[in-house]
Coordinates of C-alpha atoms in Angstrom, one line a residue:
M121 CA 0.0 0.0 0.0
C122 CA 1.0 3.6 -0.5
G123 CA 0.0 7.2 -0.2
I124 CA -1.6 9.1 -3.1
F125 CA -2.4 12.7 -3.7
G126 CA -3.9 14.4 -6.7
V127 CA -5.4 17.7 -7.8
Y128 CA -7.7 18.0 -10.8
N129 CA -8.3 21.2 -12.7
L130 CA -6.0 23.6 -10.9
P131 CA -6.4 27.2 -11.8
G132 CA -3.4 28.9 -13.2
D133 CA 0.0 27.3 -13.7
A134 CA 0.1 23.8 -12.2
H135 CA 3.9 23.8 -12.3
A136 CA 3.9 26.8 -9.9
F137 CA 1.9 24.5 -7.5
R138 CA 4.4 21.6 -7.8
Q139 CA 6.4 22.4 -4.6
R140 CA 3.2 22.8 -2.6
A141 CA 1.9 19.5 -4.0
L142 CA 5.1 17.8 -3.0
L143 CA 4.8 19.2 0.5
L144 CA 1.2 18.0 0.8
S145 CA 2.2 14.6 -0.5
K146 CA 5.1 14.4 1.9
K147 CA 2.5 14.4 4.7
L148 CA 1.7 10.9 3.5
R149 CA 5.3 9.6 3.3
H150 CA 4.9 7.4 6.3
R151 CA 2.6 5.3 4.1
G152 CA 5.2 5.0 1.4
P153 CA 8.7 5.6 2.5
D154 CA 10.4 3.7 -0.4
W155 CA 10.1 6.3 -3.2
S156 CA 8.2 9.4 -4.3
G157 CA 6.8 10.4 -7.6
C158 CA 5.1 13.5 -9.1
T159 CA 3.6 13.9 -12.6
I160 CA 2.1 17.1 -14.0
A161 CA -0.2 17.0 -17.1
G162 CA -1.9 20.3 -18.1
N163 CA -3.4 21.7 -15.0
H164 CA -3.5 18.4 -13.1
I165 CA -1.1 16.9 -10.6
L166 CA -0.7 13.3 -9.4
C167 CA 1.7 12.4 -6.6
H168 CA 2.6 9.1 -5.1
E169 CA 4.5 7.9 -2.0
R170 CA 5.4 4.3 -2.5
L171 CA 5.5 1.2 -0.3
A172 CA 7.1 -1.4 -2.5
I173 CA 5.6 -4.9 -2.0
V174 CA 4.9 -6.2 -5.5
G175 CA 7.1 -5.2 -8.5
V176 CA 9.6 -3.9 -6.1
D177 CA 12.3 -3.0 -8.6
S178 CA 10.1 -1.6 -11.4
G179 CA 6.8 -0.4 -10.0
A180 CA 7.5 3.3 -9.2
Q181 CA 4.4 5.5 -9.6
P182 CA 2.6 7.4 -11.0
L183 CA 2.4 4.9 -13.8
T184 CA 1.9 5.9 -17.4
N185 CA 1.1 4.2 -20.7
D186 CA 3.4 4.3 -23.7
D187 CA 2.5 7.7 -24.9
D188 CA 2.0 9.1 -21.4
S189 CA -1.6 10.0 -22.2
I190 CA -3.0 8.0 -19.2
I191 CA -1.5 8.5 -15.8
L192 CA -2.3 6.4 -12.7
S193 CA -1.6 6.7 -9.0
V194 CA -2.7 3.7 -6.9
N195 CA -2.7 2.8 -3.2
G196 CA -3.4 -0.9 -2.8
E197 CA -3.0 -4.4 -4.2
I198 CA -4.8 -6.1 -7.2
Y199 CA -4.8 -9.8 -6.3
N200 CA -6.1 -10.9 -9.7
H201 CA -3.7 -8.9 -11.8
K202 CA -2.3 -12.0 -13.5
A203 CA -5.7 -13.0 -14.6
L204 CA -6.6 -9.5 -15.7
R205 CA -3.4 -9.3 -17.9
K206 CA -5.0 -12.0 -20.0
L207 CA -7.9 -9.7 -20.8
C208 CA -5.5 -7.1 -22.4
P209 CA -5.1 -7.0 -26.2
P210 CA -2.2 -9.1 -27.6
G211 CA 1.0 -7.2 -27.7
T212 CA 0.1 -4.9 -24.8
H213 CA 3.3 -3.4 -23.4
F214 CA 3.8 -3.6 -19.7
K215 CA 6.5 -1.3 -18.5
T216 CA 6.6 -2.7 -14.9
Q217 CA 5.9 -5.8 -12.9
S218 CA 3.5 -3.8 -10.7
D219 CA 0.1 -5.5 -10.0
C220 CA -1.5 -2.1 -10.6
E221 CA -0.3 -1.4 -14.2
V222 CA -3.1 -3.6 -15.6
I223 CA -5.6 -0.9 -14.6
L224 CA -4.0 1.5 -17.2
H225 CA -4.3 -1.0 -20.0
L226 CA -7.8 -2.2 -19.2
Y227 CA -9.1 1.3 -18.9
K228 CA -8.3 1.8 -22.6
E229 CA -10.6 -1.2 -23.3
M230 CA -13.3 -0.8 -20.7
G231 CA -13.3 2.8 -19.6
A232 CA -14.6 3.3 -16.1
D233 CA -16.0 -0.3 -16.0
V234 CA -12.4 -1.5 -15.3
V235 CA -13.1 -1.1 -11.6
K236 CA -15.8 -3.8 -11.7
H237 CA -13.1 -6.4 -12.7
L238 CA -10.7 -5.6 -9.9
D239 CA -10.3 -8.0 -7.0
G240 CA -8.2 -6.4 -4.3
M241 CA -8.0 -3.5 -1.9
F242 CA -7.3 -0.2 -3.6
S243 CA -7.8 3.5 -4.0
W244 CA -6.7 5.1 -7.2
I245 CA -6.7 8.2 -9.4
L246 CA -6.5 7.9 -13.1
L247 CA -6.0 10.8 -15.5
D248 CA -6.9 10.6 -19.2
T249 CA -5.1 13.6 -20.7
K250 CA -6.7 13.2 -24.1
K251 CA -10.2 13.4 -22.7
N252 CA -9.2 15.8 -19.8
R253 CA -11.0 13.2 -17.7
I254 CA -10.2 12.0 -14.1
L255 CA -11.5 8.9 -12.4
A256 CA -11.1 8.1 -8.7
A257 CA -12.2 4.8 -7.2
R258 CA -12.1 3.0 -3.8
D259 CA -12.3 -0.7 -3.1
P260 CA -15.7 -2.3 -2.2
I261 CA -15.5 -2.2 1.6
G262 CA -13.0 0.7 2.1
I263 CA -10.0 -1.3 3.3
T264 CA -7.8 1.4 1.9
T265 CA -8.5 5.1 2.8
L266 CA -9.4 7.9 0.4
Y267 CA -10.6 11.4 0.9
Q268 CA -12.0 14.0 -1.5
G269 CA -11.9 17.7 -1.0
W270 CA -13.0 21.0 -2.5
S271 CA -12.0 24.7 -1.9
S272 CA -14.5 27.5 -2.2
K273 CA -11.6 29.6 -3.4
Q274 CA -11.1 27.3 -6.4
P275 CA -14.5 26.3 -7.9
G276 CA -14.1 23.4 -10.2
T277 CA -10.9 22.1 -8.6
I278 CA -11.0 18.7 -6.9
Y279 CA -8.5 17.2 -4.5
F280 CA -7.9 13.6 -3.6
A281 CA -5.6 12.1 -0.9
S282 CA -5.1 8.9 1.1
E283 CA -5.4 10.8 4.3
L284 CA -7.1 13.9 5.6
K285 CA -3.8 15.6 6.7
A286 CA -2.9 16.3 3.0
L287 CA -6.1 18.2 2.4
N288 CA -7.1 20.0 5.6
E289 CA -5.0 23.1 4.8
E290 CA -6.3 23.4 1.2
C291 CA -9.9 22.4 1.4
D292 CA -12.9 23.8 3.2
R293 CA -15.0 20.7 2.5
I294 CA -13.6 17.2 2.9
V295 CA -15.4 13.9 2.8
A296 CA -14.4 10.3 3.1
F297 CA -14.7 8.9 -0.5
P298 CA -17.4 6.2 -0.3
P299 CA -16.2 2.6 -0.7
G300 CA -17.4 0.7 -3.7
H301 CA -17.8 3.9 -5.7
I302 CA -16.1 5.6 -8.6
F303 CA -16.0 9.3 -9.5
D304 CA -16.0 10.4 -13.1
S305 CA -15.2 14.0 -14.0
E306 CA -17.1 13.5 -17.3
T307 CA -20.4 13.3 -15.5
G308 CA -19.3 14.9 -12.2
E309 CA -21.0 12.0 -10.4
T310 CA -19.8 9.5 -7.9
T311 CA -21.6 6.2 -8.5
R312 CA -21.7 2.8 -6.8
Y313 CA -20.1 0.1 -8.9
F314 CA -20.1 -2.6 -6.1
Q315 CA -23.5 -4.4 -6.4
P316 CA -23.4 -7.5 -4.2
T317 CA -26.5 -9.6 -3.6
W318 CA -26.5 -8.9 0.2
W319 CA -26.3 -5.1 0.0
D320 CA -29.9 -4.5 1.0
G321 CA -30.0 -5.0 4.7
E322 CA -33.8 -5.3 4.7
K323 CA -33.7 -8.3 2.4
I324 CA -33.3 -11.2 4.8
P325 CA -31.4 -14.3 3.4
T326 CA -32.8 -17.8 4.0
Q327 CA -29.9 -19.9 2.7
P328 CA -28.8 -22.8 5.1
V329 CA -25.2 -22.7 6.2
D330 CA -22.7 -24.6 4.1
Y331 CA -19.7 -25.0 6.4
K332 CA -17.5 -26.3 3.6
S333 CA -18.2 -23.3 1.4
I334 CA -17.4 -20.9 4.3
R335 CA -14.1 -22.8 5.0
E336 CA -13.0 -23.0 1.3
A337 CA -13.9 -19.4 0.6
L338 CA -11.8 -18.1 3.5
E339 CA -8.9 -20.4 2.6
K340 CA -8.9 -19.0 -0.9
A341 CA -9.2 -15.4 0.4
V342 CA -6.0 -16.0 2.5
R343 CA -4.2 -17.7 -0.4
K344 CA -4.6 -14.8 -2.8
R345 CA -3.4 -12.3 0.0
L346 CA 0.0 -14.1 0.2
M347 CA 1.0 -12.2 -3.0
S348 CA 4.2 -10.4 -2.0
E349 CA 7.8 -10.0 -2.8
V350 CA 8.8 -8.9 0.7
P351 CA 8.8 -10.5 4.2
Y352 CA 5.3 -10.8 5.7
G353 CA 3.6 -12.1 8.8
V354 CA 0.3 -12.3 10.7
L355 CA -1.2 -10.2 13.5
L356 CA -2.0 -12.8 16.2
S357 CA -4.2 -11.7 19.1
G358 CA -5.0 -15.2 20.1
G359 CA -8.7 -14.6 19.4
L360 CA -10.7 -16.6 16.9
D361 CA -10.4 -14.4 13.9
S362 CA -6.7 -13.6 13.8
S363 CA -5.9 -17.2 14.8
L364 CA -7.9 -18.7 11.9
I365 CA -6.1 -16.4 9.4
A366 CA -2.8 -17.4 10.9
S367 CA -3.7 -21.1 10.8
I368 CA -4.7 -21.0 7.1
A369 CA -1.6 -18.9 6.2
A370 CA 0.6 -21.4 8.0
R371 CA -1.0 -24.3 6.2
E372 CA -0.7 -22.7 2.8
T373 CA 2.9 -21.8 3.4
Q374 CA 3.8 -25.3 4.6
K375 CA 2.1 -26.8 1.5
I376 CA 4.2 -24.7 -0.8
I377 CA 7.4 -25.4 0.9
A378 CA 6.7 -29.1 1.0
G379 CA 5.9 -29.0 -2.7
Q380 CA 2.4 -30.5 -2.1
E381 CA 0.2 -27.8 -3.6
P382 CA 0.9 -24.5 -5.4
L383 CA -1.0 -21.4 -4.5
N384 CA -2.1 -21.3 -8.1
R385 CA -4.7 -24.0 -8.1
D386 CA -8.3 -24.1 -9.1
G387 CA -7.6 -21.2 -11.5
D388 CA -6.7 -18.8 -8.8
D389 CA -3.7 -17.3 -10.7
V390 CA -2.1 -16.2 -7.4
D391 CA 1.3 -14.6 -7.1
E392 CA 3.3 -16.9 -4.8
S393 CA 6.7 -15.2 -4.9
A394 CA 6.7 -14.4 -1.2
V395 CA 6.7 -18.0 0.1
A396 CA 10.1 -18.9 -1.2
S397 CA 11.8 -15.8 0.4
W398 CA 10.0 -16.0 3.8
P399 CA 9.2 -19.7 4.2
R400 CA 8.3 -19.9 7.9
L401 CA 5.3 -17.8 9.0
H402 CA 6.1 -15.0 11.6
S403 CA 3.4 -13.9 14.0
F404 CA 3.1 -10.8 16.1
S405 CA 1.2 -10.0 19.3
I406 CA 1.1 -7.1 21.8
G407 CA -0.4 -6.4 25.2
L408 CA 0.2 -5.3 28.8
V409 CA 2.1 -7.7 31.0
G410 CA -0.3 -10.5 31.8
A411 CA -2.8 -9.6 29.1
P412 CA -5.4 -12.3 28.0
D413 CA -4.4 -11.9 24.4
L414 CA -0.7 -12.6 25.0
A415 CA -1.4 -15.9 26.7
S416 CA -3.8 -17.0 24.0
A417 CA -1.5 -15.9 21.2
R418 CA 1.3 -18.0 22.7
I419 CA -0.9 -21.1 22.6
A420 CA -1.9 -20.4 19.0
A421 CA 1.6 -19.7 17.9
E422 CA 3.1 -22.8 19.5
Y423 CA 0.4 -24.9 17.9
L424 CA 0.9 -23.4 14.5
N425 CA 4.7 -23.5 14.8
T426 CA 5.1 -19.8 13.8
V427 CA 8.1 -17.7 14.6
H428 CA 6.3 -15.8 17.3
H429 CA 7.2 -12.2 18.4
E430 CA 5.5 -11.0 21.6
Y431 CA 5.7 -7.4 22.7
T432 CA 4.5 -5.7 25.8
F433 CA 3.8 -2.0 26.4
T434 CA 3.2 -0.1 29.6
I435 CA 0.2 2.1 30.4
Q436 CA 2.4 5.2 30.2
E437 CA 3.8 4.2 26.7
G438 CA 0.2 3.8 25.5
L439 CA -0.9 7.2 27.0
D440 CA 2.2 8.9 25.5
A441 CA 1.2 7.6 22.1
I442 CA -2.5 8.9 22.1
A443 CA -1.7 12.3 20.4
D444 CA 0.2 10.5 17.6
V445 CA -2.5 7.9 17.2
V446 CA -5.2 10.6 16.8
Y447 CA -2.9 12.4 14.3
H448 CA -2.5 9.2 12.2
L449 CA -6.0 7.8 12.6
E450 CA -7.7 11.2 11.9
T451 CA -10.6 10.4 14.2
Y452 CA -11.9 11.1 17.7
D453 CA -14.0 7.9 17.9
V454 CA -13.4 6.3 21.3
T455 CA -13.5 2.6 20.2
T456 CA -11.1 3.3 17.4
I457 CA -8.5 5.1 19.5
R458 CA -8.7 2.5 22.3
A459 CA -7.9 -0.3 19.9
S460 CA -5.6 1.6 17.5
T461 CA -3.0 2.5 20.1
P462 CA -1.7 -1.0 20.8
M463 CA -1.9 -1.8 17.0
Y464 CA 0.1 1.4 16.3
L465 CA 2.8 0.4 18.8
L466 CA 3.0 -3.1 17.5
S467 CA 3.3 -1.9 13.9
R468 CA 6.4 0.1 14.8
K469 CA 8.0 -3.1 16.2
I470 CA 7.0 -5.0 13.1
R471 CA 8.5 -2.5 10.7
A472 CA 11.7 -2.4 12.7
M473 CA 12.1 -6.1 11.8
G474 CA 11.9 -5.4 8.1
V475 CA 8.4 -6.7 7.7
K476 CA 6.2 -4.7 5.3
M477 CA 3.0 -6.8 5.1
V478 CA 0.7 -8.5 7.6
L479 CA -2.5 -10.5 7.5
S480 CA -5.2 -9.4 10.0
G481 CA -8.6 -10.6 11.1
E482 CA -10.8 -7.5 10.8
G483 CA -14.4 -8.0 9.5
A484 CA -15.5 -11.3 11.0
D485 CA -17.3 -9.7 13.9
E486 CA -19.4 -7.5 11.6
I487 CA -20.1 -10.4 9.2
F488 CA -21.1 -13.0 11.8
G489 CA -22.5 -10.8 14.6
G490 CA -19.5 -11.5 16.7
Y491 CA -19.5 -8.5 19.0
L492 CA -21.0 -9.3 22.4
Y493 CA -23.7 -6.7 22.0
F494 CA -25.2 -8.9 19.2
H495 CA -26.4 -11.2 22.0
S496 CA -29.0 -8.5 22.6
A497 CA -30.4 -8.6 19.1
P498 CA -34.2 -8.7 19.4
S499 CA -34.6 -10.9 16.3
A500 CA -32.6 -12.7 13.6
D501 CA -33.9 -10.1 11.1
E502 CA -32.6 -7.2 13.1
L503 CA -29.3 -9.0 13.6
H504 CA -28.9 -9.3 9.9
T505 CA -29.8 -5.7 9.2
E506 CA -27.2 -4.7 11.8
T507 CA -24.5 -6.9 10.3
V508 CA -25.0 -5.4 6.9
S509 CA -24.9 -1.9 8.4
R510 CA -21.7 -2.7 10.3
V511 CA -20.0 -4.1 7.2
K512 CA -21.0 -1.1 5.1
N513 CA -19.5 1.2 7.8
L514 CA -16.3 -0.7 8.4
H515 CA -14.4 2.1 6.6
Y516 CA -15.1 4.4 9.5
A517 CA -14.0 1.9 12.1
D518 CA -12.0 -1.3 11.9
C519 CA -10.8 -0.8 8.3
L520 CA -9.7 2.7 9.2
R521 CA -7.9 1.4 12.3
A522 CA -6.2 -1.5 10.5
N523 CA -5.1 0.7 7.6
K524 CA -3.9 3.8 9.4
S525 CA -2.4 2.1 12.5
T526 CA -0.1 0.0 10.4
M527 CA 0.5 2.4 7.6
A528 CA 1.7 5.0 10.1
W529 CA 4.9 2.9 10.1
G530 CA 4.8 1.7 6.4
V531 CA 3.3 -1.7 7.1
E532 CA 0.4 -3.0 5.0
A533 CA -2.5 -4.9 6.6
R534 CA -4.5 -7.3 4.4
V535 CA -7.9 -8.5 5.6
P536 CA -9.1 -11.9 4.1
F537 CA -12.5 -11.8 5.8
L538 CA -13.5 -8.8 3.6
D539 CA -12.8 -10.7 0.4
K540 CA -15.7 -10.2 -2.0
A541 CA -16.3 -13.8 -2.7
F542 CA -16.2 -14.7 1.0
L543 CA -18.7 -12.0 1.8
E544 CA -21.1 -13.4 -0.9
V545 CA -21.0 -16.7 1.0
A546 CA -21.1 -15.5 4.6
M547 CA -23.6 -12.6 4.2
N548 CA -26.2 -14.8 2.5
V549 CA -26.5 -17.2 5.4
D550 CA -29.9 -17.3 7.2
P551 CA -29.3 -15.0 10.2
K552 CA -31.1 -17.3 12.5
L553 CA -27.9 -19.4 12.4
K554 CA -25.9 -16.4 13.5
M555 CA -27.9 -15.8 16.6
S556 CA -26.2 -16.6 19.9
V557 CA -28.4 -19.0 21.9
K558 CA -27.0 -19.9 25.3
S559 CA -29.5 -22.8 25.8
E560 CA -28.2 -24.5 22.7
S561 CA -24.6 -23.8 23.5
R562 CA -24.5 -21.6 20.4
M563 CA -22.0 -18.8 21.1
E564 CA -21.1 -15.8 19.0
K565 CA -19.7 -16.6 15.5
Y566 CA -20.8 -20.2 16.0
I567 CA -21.0 -21.0 12.3
L568 CA -17.5 -19.7 11.6
R569 CA -16.1 -21.8 14.5
K570 CA -18.0 -24.8 13.3
A571 CA -16.7 -24.4 9.7
F572 CA -13.2 -25.0 11.1
D573 CA -14.1 -27.6 13.7
T574 CA -12.6 -30.9 12.6
S575 CA -13.7 -32.9 15.7
D576 CA -16.0 -35.0 13.5
D577 CA -13.0 -36.2 11.5
P578 CA -10.3 -37.9 13.6
S579 CA -8.0 -38.1 10.7
A580 CA -7.9 -34.4 10.1
K581 CA -5.4 -32.1 11.7
P582 CA -7.4 -29.4 13.7
Y583 CA -7.0 -25.9 12.5
L584 CA -6.7 -24.6 16.1
P585 CA -6.8 -25.9 19.7
D586 CA -10.3 -25.9 21.1
S587 CA -9.3 -23.3 23.7
I588 CA -8.7 -20.9 20.8
L589 CA -11.4 -22.0 18.4
W590 CA -14.1 -21.7 21.1
R591 CA -12.6 -18.7 23.0
Q592 CA -15.2 -16.0 23.9
K593 CA -15.0 -12.8 21.8
E594 CA -12.6 -10.3 23.3
Q595 CA -12.4 -6.9 21.7
F596 CA -8.8 -6.0 21.0
S597 CA -8.8 -2.9 23.3
D598 CA -9.9 -5.3 26.1
G599 CA -7.7 -8.2 25.2
V600 CA -4.5 -6.3 25.4
G601 CA -5.2 -5.9 29.1
Y602 CA -8.3 -4.9 31.0
S603 CA -6.4 -2.0 32.7
W604 CA -5.8 -0.3 29.4
I605 CA -9.3 1.0 29.0
D606 CA -9.6 1.6 32.7
S607 CA -6.5 3.8 32.6
L608 CA -7.8 5.8 29.6
K609 CA -10.9 6.6 31.5
D610 CA -9.0 7.5 34.7
T611 CA -6.6 9.7 32.7
A612 CA -9.5 11.5 31.0
L613 CA -11.0 12.3 34.5
L614 CA -7.7 14.1 35.3
K615 CA -7.4 15.9 32.0
V616 CA -11.0 17.1 31.6
S617 CA -12.5 19.3 34.3
D618 CA -16.1 19.1 35.3
E619 CA -16.5 22.8 34.2
A620 CA -15.0 22.1 30.8
F621 CA -17.1 19.0 30.3
A622 CA -20.3 20.8 31.2
K623 CA -19.7 23.1 28.3
A624 CA -19.0 20.3 25.8
A625 CA -22.2 21.0 23.8
E626 CA -21.4 24.7 23.6
R627 CA -17.9 24.0 22.3
W628 CA -19.0 21.2 19.9
P629 CA -22.7 21.4 19.0
R630 CA -22.2 18.7 16.4
D631 CA -21.2 15.2 17.6
T632 CA -21.0 16.4 21.3
P633 CA -18.7 14.2 23.4
Q634 CA -20.8 12.2 26.0
T635 CA -17.9 11.2 28.3
K636 CA -14.7 12.8 29.5
E637 CA -12.7 10.2 27.5
A638 CA -14.5 11.3 24.3
Y639 CA -13.9 14.9 25.2
W640 CA -10.2 14.3 25.6
Y641 CA -9.9 12.7 22.2
R642 CA -12.0 15.4 20.5
E643 CA -9.7 18.1 22.0
V644 CA -6.6 16.3 20.7
F645 CA -8.2 15.9 17.3
E646 CA -9.0 19.6 17.2
Q647 CA -5.4 20.4 18.0
W648 CA -4.2 18.5 14.9
F649 CA -7.2 19.3 12.7
P650 CA -8.7 22.6 13.7
Q651 CA -10.6 23.2 10.5
E652 CA -14.4 22.6 10.7
A653 CA -14.2 20.5 7.4
C654 CA -12.2 17.8 9.2
T655 CA -15.1 16.5 11.3
E656 CA -17.4 15.6 8.4
S657 CA -15.4 12.4 7.7
V658 CA -15.5 11.2 11.3
V659 CA -18.2 8.7 12.4
R660 CA -18.4 7.3 15.9
W661 CA -18.8 3.6 16.7
I662 CA -21.9 3.4 19.0
P663 CA -23.5 0.2 20.4
R664 CA -27.3 -0.2 19.9
G665 CA -28.9 1.6 22.8
D666 CA -32.3 0.6 21.5
W667 CA -31.3 -3.0 22.1
G668 CA -30.6 -2.2 25.7
C669 CA -26.8 -2.1 25.2
P670 CA -24.6 0.1 27.4
A671 CA -23.2 3.3 25.8
D672 CA -19.6 2.2 26.5
P673 CA -18.4 0.3 23.4
S674 CA -16.1 -2.0 25.4
G675 CA -16.9 -5.7 25.2
R676 CA -16.6 -5.8 29.0
A677 CA -19.6 -3.4 29.2
Q678 CA -21.8 -6.2 27.9
K679 CA -23.4 -8.4 30.5
V680 CA -22.5 -11.7 28.7
H681 CA -18.8 -11.0 29.0
D682 CA -17.1 -13.4 31.4
S683 CA -15.3 -10.5 33.0
A684 CA -18.1 -7.9 32.6
Y685 CA -17.8 -4.7 34.6
E686 CA -21.0 -5.5 36.6
K687 CA -19.5 -8.9 37.6
A688 CA -16.2 -7.4 38.8
P689 CA -15.7 -7.6 42.6
S690 CA -16.4 -4.4 44.4
A691 CA -13.4 -2.7 46.0

């Protein structure tokens, strides 16, 4: 992944704006420390900060076609790039080994429809100089980040950037570019190209669960994400989701090394260059000393025979990082900041080892109703509608966290659970089967657990130990150590006075903080991003109060948690 910045239809001399564009693009350099590029065509500018993972030696951007009439700046990975090359006309000249160059050539054949053929995570800006046309697109779920901005001083000029910080000084209106959409300057419209069967949350599926289909779809999703030319690993919290991804990745790696099965099977056309250079899977975990996640991650790592790297952080180290986390995450959402801080600290350790890419487990809780508040769902229909809504809004929450926490240090996170094909299978299961039913010993994410439960086949090697496969959901901000959230709340009480908090609504009429912790984060956000336009792209993660759920988003705030607040012994 990388950082991209672009300006369409600049007034005056674009070359005079070049140094300013380079400075704004430099604000994204943490995303792409390997190389920088800038191309000017007419009154348009495209910039790129590169993190080299595929086509390392030849994939510098912006990319251009042979006559330089089409210019492309991409942040992301196109997993089916090999298959897409076969759709290009015979004799098509590829200048690089980049997985993204195929977008250029297919645009000449398909126009804006090229985005419908891409399988990957991406945000890109494409400039067609012959038509004076710009296209901007974002992947279906919003795994990558992209912002669009406008300035009232420059009507007709449009800005794009991977992060808010490259736009807030130039634009007085900034929005998060919607996932699954494409902007076309020819029409001036942003339209949705991603049209999955499950998109309408009011349409309740009735398909029975097919455990084999779920298992095979996730295995294939992990396989295609092993595409890399650089060292990679897995984030391993010891919870179900990250442990399953690690298990599948370890199995696939072992198969390749043993010469049993190639990644390229069943017509996958997967790039398997990474396995040979990094043959044993490395795993990474973080937590406070004695954290639940660290203990479970050790069990999973030992079982999977990964090269495991365990890191601890102190409460003070976490508190010291809050301001930087808000700067990089560009949000004041309580849940996101709580969970992002340990992930941000861990990513720094990972990059120091020379690792540029990790697999992660985001998305499973939204897909399968895994958060503990889903236990309070009044009906299966309402659970399904909620899961669809949560998946649609992942780009404001877990996707934003996974992308920006890791990219703050130039590490790319890939999320197999958000694979398009896997979503088609998992989101079309009858939601009655996703309901947690204690009397039937049906816990959260039961069907995902069951899909990888081999207890009915004594000859099969289990994917995970039962203690991991059937471990209760633990939100990352809780799992790193229960005292982490408690300390954040206590610190907020010291930082925010009663007098200041009483005037919160006066200071911030929109999206008023409801707790002192939220006030603290909002204040830090405002220090980094004082412009009013910066708040439009922030959406807070809030549990369902109408389901009787507590306002605190922590998993421990839910009554069903084994260590719920209300079950804690009184002092």
